[in-house]
Short mmCIF file of C-alpha atoms in Angstrom, two decimals:
data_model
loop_
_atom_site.label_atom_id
_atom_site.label_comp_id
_atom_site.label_asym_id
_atom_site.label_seq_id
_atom_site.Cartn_x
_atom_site.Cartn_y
_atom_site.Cartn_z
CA UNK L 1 47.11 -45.29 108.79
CA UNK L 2 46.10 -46.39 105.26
CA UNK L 3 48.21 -49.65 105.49
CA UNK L 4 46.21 -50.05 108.64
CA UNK L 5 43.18 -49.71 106.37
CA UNK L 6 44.67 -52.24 103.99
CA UNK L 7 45.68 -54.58 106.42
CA UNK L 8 42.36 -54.85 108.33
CA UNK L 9 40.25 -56.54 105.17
CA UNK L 10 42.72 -58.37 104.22
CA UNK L 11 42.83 -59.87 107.73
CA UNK L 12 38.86 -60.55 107.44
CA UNK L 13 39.37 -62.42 104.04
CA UNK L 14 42.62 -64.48 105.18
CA UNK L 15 40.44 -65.03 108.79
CA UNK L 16 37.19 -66.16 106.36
CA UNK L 17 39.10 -68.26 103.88
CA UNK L 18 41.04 -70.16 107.04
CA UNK L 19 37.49 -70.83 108.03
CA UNK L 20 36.03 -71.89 105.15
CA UNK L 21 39.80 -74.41 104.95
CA UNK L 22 38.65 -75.63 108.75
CA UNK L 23 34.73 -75.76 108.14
CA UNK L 24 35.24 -78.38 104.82
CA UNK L 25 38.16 -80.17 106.23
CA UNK L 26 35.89 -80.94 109.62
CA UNK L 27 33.16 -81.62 106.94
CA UNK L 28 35.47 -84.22 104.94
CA UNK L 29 36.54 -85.75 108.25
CA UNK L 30 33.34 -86.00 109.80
CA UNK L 31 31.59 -88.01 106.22
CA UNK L 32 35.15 -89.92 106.21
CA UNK L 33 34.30 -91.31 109.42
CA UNK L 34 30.77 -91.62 108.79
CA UNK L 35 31.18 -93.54 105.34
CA UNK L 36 29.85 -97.21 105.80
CA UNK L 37 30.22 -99.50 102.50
CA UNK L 38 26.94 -100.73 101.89
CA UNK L 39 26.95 -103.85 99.97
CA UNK L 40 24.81 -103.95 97.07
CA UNK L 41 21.23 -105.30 97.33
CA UNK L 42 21.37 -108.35 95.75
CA UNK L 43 24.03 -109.68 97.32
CA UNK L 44 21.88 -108.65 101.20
CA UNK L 45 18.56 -110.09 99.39
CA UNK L 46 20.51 -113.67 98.93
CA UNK L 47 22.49 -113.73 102.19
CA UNK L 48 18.74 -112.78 104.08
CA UNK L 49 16.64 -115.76 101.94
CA UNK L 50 19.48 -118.11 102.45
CA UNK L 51 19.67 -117.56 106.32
CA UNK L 52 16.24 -116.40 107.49
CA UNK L 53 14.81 -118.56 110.10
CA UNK L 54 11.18 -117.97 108.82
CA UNK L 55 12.09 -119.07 105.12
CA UNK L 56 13.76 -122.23 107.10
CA UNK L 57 10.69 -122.73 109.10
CA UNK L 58 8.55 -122.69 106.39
CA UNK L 59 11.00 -125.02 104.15
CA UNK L 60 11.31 -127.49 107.43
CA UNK L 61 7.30 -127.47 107.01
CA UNK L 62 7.12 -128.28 103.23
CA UNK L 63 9.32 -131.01 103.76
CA UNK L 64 7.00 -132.48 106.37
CA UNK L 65 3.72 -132.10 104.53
CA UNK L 66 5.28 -133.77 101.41
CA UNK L 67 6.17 -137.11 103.66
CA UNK L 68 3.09 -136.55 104.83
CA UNK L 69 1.83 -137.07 101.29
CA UNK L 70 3.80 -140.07 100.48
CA UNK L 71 2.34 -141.46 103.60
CA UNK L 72 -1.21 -141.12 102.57
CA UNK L 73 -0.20 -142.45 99.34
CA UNK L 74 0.99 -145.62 100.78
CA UNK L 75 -0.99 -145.91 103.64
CA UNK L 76 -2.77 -148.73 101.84
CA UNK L 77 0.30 -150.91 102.10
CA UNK L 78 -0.62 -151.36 105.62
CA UNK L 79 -3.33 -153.46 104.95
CA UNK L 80 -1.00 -156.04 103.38
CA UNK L 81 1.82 -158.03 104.96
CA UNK L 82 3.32 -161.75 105.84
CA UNK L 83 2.47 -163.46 109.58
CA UNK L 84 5.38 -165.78 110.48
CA UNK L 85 5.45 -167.58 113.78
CA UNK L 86 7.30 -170.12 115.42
CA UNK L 87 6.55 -172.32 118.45
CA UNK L 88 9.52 -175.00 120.48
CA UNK L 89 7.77 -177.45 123.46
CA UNK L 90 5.87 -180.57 123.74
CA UNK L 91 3.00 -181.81 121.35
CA UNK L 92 0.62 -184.42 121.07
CA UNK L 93 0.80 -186.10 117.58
CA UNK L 94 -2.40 -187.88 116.57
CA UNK L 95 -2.66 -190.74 113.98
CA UNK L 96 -4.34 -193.45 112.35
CA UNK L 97 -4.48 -196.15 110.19
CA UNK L 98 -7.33 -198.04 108.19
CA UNK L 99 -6.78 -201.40 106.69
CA UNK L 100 -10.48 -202.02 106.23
CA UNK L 101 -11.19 -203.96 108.96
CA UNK L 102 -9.84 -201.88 111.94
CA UNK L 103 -9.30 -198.78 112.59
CA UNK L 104 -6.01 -197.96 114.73
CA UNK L 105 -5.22 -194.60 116.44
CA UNK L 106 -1.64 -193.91 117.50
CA UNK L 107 -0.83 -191.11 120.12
CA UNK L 108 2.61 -189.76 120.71
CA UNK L 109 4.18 -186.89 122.62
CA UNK L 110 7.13 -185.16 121.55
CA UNK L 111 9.27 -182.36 121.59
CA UNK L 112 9.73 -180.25 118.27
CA UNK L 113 9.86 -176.97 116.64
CA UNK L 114 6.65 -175.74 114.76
CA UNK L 115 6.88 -172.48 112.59
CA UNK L 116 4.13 -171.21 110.06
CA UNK L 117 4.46 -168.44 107.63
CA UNK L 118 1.84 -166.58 105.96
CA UNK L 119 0.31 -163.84 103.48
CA UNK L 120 -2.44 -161.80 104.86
CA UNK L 121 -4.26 -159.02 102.91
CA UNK L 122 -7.23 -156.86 104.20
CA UNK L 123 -9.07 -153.51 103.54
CA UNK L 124 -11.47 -151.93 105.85
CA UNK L 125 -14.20 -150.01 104.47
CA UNK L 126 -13.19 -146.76 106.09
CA UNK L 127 -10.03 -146.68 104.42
CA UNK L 128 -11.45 -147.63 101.32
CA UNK L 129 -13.93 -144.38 101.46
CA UNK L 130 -11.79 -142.23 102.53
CA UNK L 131 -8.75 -142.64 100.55
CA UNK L 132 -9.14 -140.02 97.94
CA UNK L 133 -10.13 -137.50 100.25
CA UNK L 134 -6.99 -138.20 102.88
CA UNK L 135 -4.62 -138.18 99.75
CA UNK L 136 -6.47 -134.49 98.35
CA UNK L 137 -6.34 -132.70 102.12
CA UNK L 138 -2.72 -134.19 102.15
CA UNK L 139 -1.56 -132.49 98.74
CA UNK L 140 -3.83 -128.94 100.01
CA UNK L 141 -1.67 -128.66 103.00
CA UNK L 142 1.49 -129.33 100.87
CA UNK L 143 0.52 -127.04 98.53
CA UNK L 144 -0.85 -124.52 101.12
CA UNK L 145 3.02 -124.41 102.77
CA UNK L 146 4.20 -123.71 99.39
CA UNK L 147 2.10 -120.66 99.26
CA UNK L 148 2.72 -119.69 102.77
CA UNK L 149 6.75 -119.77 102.27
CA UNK L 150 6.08 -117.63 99.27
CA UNK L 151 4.45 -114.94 100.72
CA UNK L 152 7.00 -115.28 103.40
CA UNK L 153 9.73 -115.24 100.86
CA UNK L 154 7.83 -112.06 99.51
CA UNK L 155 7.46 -110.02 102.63
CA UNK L 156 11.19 -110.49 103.44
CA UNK L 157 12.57 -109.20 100.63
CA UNK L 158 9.85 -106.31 100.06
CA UNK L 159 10.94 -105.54 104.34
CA UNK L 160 14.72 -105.81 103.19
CA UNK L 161 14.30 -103.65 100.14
CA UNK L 162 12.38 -100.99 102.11
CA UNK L 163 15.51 -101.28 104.96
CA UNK L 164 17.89 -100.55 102.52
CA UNK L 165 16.45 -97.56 100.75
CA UNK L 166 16.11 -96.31 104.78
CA UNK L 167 20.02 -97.08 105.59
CA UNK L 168 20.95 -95.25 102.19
CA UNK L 169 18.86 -92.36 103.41
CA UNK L 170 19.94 -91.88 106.67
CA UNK L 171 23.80 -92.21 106.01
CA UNK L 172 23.11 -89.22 103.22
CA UNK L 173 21.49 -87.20 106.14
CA UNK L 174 24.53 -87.82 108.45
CA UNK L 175 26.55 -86.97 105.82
CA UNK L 176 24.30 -83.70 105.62
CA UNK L 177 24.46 -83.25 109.51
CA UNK L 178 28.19 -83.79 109.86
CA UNK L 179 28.69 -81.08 107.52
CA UNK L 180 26.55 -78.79 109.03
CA UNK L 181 28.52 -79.44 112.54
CA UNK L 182 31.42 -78.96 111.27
CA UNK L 183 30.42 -75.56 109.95
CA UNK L 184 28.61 -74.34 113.27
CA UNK L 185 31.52 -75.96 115.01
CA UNK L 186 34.07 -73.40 112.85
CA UNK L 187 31.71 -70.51 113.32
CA UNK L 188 31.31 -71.33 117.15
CA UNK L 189 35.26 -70.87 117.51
CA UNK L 190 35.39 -67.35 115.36
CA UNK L 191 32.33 -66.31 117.26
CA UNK L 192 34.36 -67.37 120.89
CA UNK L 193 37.29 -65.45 119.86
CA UNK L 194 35.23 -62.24 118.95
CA UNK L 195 33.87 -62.42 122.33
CA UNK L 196 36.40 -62.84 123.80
CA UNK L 197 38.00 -59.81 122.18
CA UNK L 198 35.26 -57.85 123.18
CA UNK L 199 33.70 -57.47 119.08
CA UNK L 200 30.01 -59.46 120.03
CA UNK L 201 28.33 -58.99 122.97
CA UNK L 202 27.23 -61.69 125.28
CA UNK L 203 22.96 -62.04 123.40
CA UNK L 204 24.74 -62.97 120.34
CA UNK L 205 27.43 -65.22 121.55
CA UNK L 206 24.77 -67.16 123.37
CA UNK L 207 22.27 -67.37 120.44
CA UNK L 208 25.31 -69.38 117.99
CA UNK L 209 25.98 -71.11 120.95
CA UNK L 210 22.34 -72.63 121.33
CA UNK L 211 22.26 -73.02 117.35
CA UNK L 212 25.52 -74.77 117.49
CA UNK L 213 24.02 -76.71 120.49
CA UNK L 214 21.16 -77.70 118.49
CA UNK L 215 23.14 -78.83 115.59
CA UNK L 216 25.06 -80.96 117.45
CA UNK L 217 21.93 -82.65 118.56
CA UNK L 218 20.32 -83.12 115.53
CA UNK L 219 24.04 -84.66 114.46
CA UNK L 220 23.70 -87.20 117.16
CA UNK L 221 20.13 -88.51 116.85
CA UNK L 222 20.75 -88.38 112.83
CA UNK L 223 23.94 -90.75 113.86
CA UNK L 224 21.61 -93.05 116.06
CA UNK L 225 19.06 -93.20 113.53
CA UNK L 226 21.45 -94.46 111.41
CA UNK L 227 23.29 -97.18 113.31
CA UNK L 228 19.87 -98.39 114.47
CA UNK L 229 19.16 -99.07 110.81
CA UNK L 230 21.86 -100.32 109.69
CA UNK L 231 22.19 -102.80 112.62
CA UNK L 232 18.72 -104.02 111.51
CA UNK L 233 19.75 -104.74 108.11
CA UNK L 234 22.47 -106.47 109.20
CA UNK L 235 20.60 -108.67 111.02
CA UNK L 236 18.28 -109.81 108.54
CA UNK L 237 21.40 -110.33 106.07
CA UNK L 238 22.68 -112.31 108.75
CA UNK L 239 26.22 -110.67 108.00
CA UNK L 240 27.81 -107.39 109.33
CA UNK L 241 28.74 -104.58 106.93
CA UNK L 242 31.93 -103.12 106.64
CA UNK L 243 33.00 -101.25 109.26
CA UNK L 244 33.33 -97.61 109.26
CA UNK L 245 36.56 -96.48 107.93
CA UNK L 246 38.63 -94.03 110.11
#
């Protein structure tokens, strides 16, 4: 009867140390397979400015205002240029000659090939007033594109650094969740085999079975949560992370 006695404890302490074995190796599995190698934020700041289609946008528009500059600058070349023609066909050819006395006038038609070439230089008043003014509103919008790609340049990587922080937090709370389901996962099999064996009654087996229940949940939408960020980051990288090791 006393080894009985004995035996029975030291059944509970082999039965709680097994479980506390199965409840950390379920733990360890579960972070193992939720471990995601992040890379580190400079390297996702770089690939995001290099590939964003807003910081190309705005670079595409920079480029564009600053021809627009050089235009204004040289839009006075317009007003200077050479005139060449050339005309092939039949002309009349009109002479004379004056020896004092008389005056004699010679006609003749022929066939020939008459070109001109010429310098011509003019400058309207309205371009001459508003010069200075075209050229400043020219370098404002340049300048204004600068300061809008900035700002966009800004907002990306304030958005990417504020992403990151969000991915590093949720993968610690699925790491937090996993082990918690693998504990109530552990308990939910000792508590089955009481019942079974007739040591709980049915209230409190269904009690762990709606906490392991809810566990489980909270396990999943932690686990969405977290591949929702991290798909978002990866899109504004414009790379995918590592994927999760098994």
């Amino acid at each position: 009867m006393k080894k009985i006695l004995y035996s029975v404890p030291l059944i509970c302490l082999l039965l709680s140390v097994a479980g506390s074995i199965s409840a950390q190796t379920a733990a360890d599995t579960a972070r193992k397979e939720n471990k995601l190698v992040i890379p580190p934020l400079a390297d996702i700041l770089d690939s995001a400015l290099k590939y964003s289609p807003f910081l190309q946008y705005r670079k595409l528009e920079i480029e564009a205002k600053h021809a627009n500059l050089q235009m204004e600058k040289n839009y006075w070349t317009r007003n200077l240029g050479f005139q060449a023609d050339t005309r092939y066909g039949t002309f009349d050819n009109f002479s004379s000659t004056n020896n004092g006395l008389s005056t004699t006038v010679f006609n003749a038609t022929s066939k020939q090939l008459n070109y001109g070439l010429g310098l011509y230089m003019k400058f309207p008043i309205g371009d001459l007033l508003n010069r200075k003014s075209q050229i400043k509103k020219a370098n404002t919008e340049l300048e204004q594109a600068r300061s809008m790609a900035q700002a966009q340049e800004e907002e990306l990587r304030q958005t990417i650094i504020k992403l990151y922080q969000d991915v590093l937090l949720k993968q610690r709370l699925l790491n937090i969740q996993s082990l918690a389901l693998g504990n109530a996962k552990v308990n939910m099999d000792m508590v089955d085999k009481e019942f079974r064996n007739g040591v709980i009654p049915v209230s409190e087996y269904v009690r762990i079975s709606d906490i392991t229940t809810k566990v489980e949940a909270d396990y999943e939408k932690a686990k969405t949560d977290f591949t929702t960020a991290r798909m978002i980051l990866e899109e504004l990288a414009g790379f995918p992370f590592n994927p999760v090791s098994k």
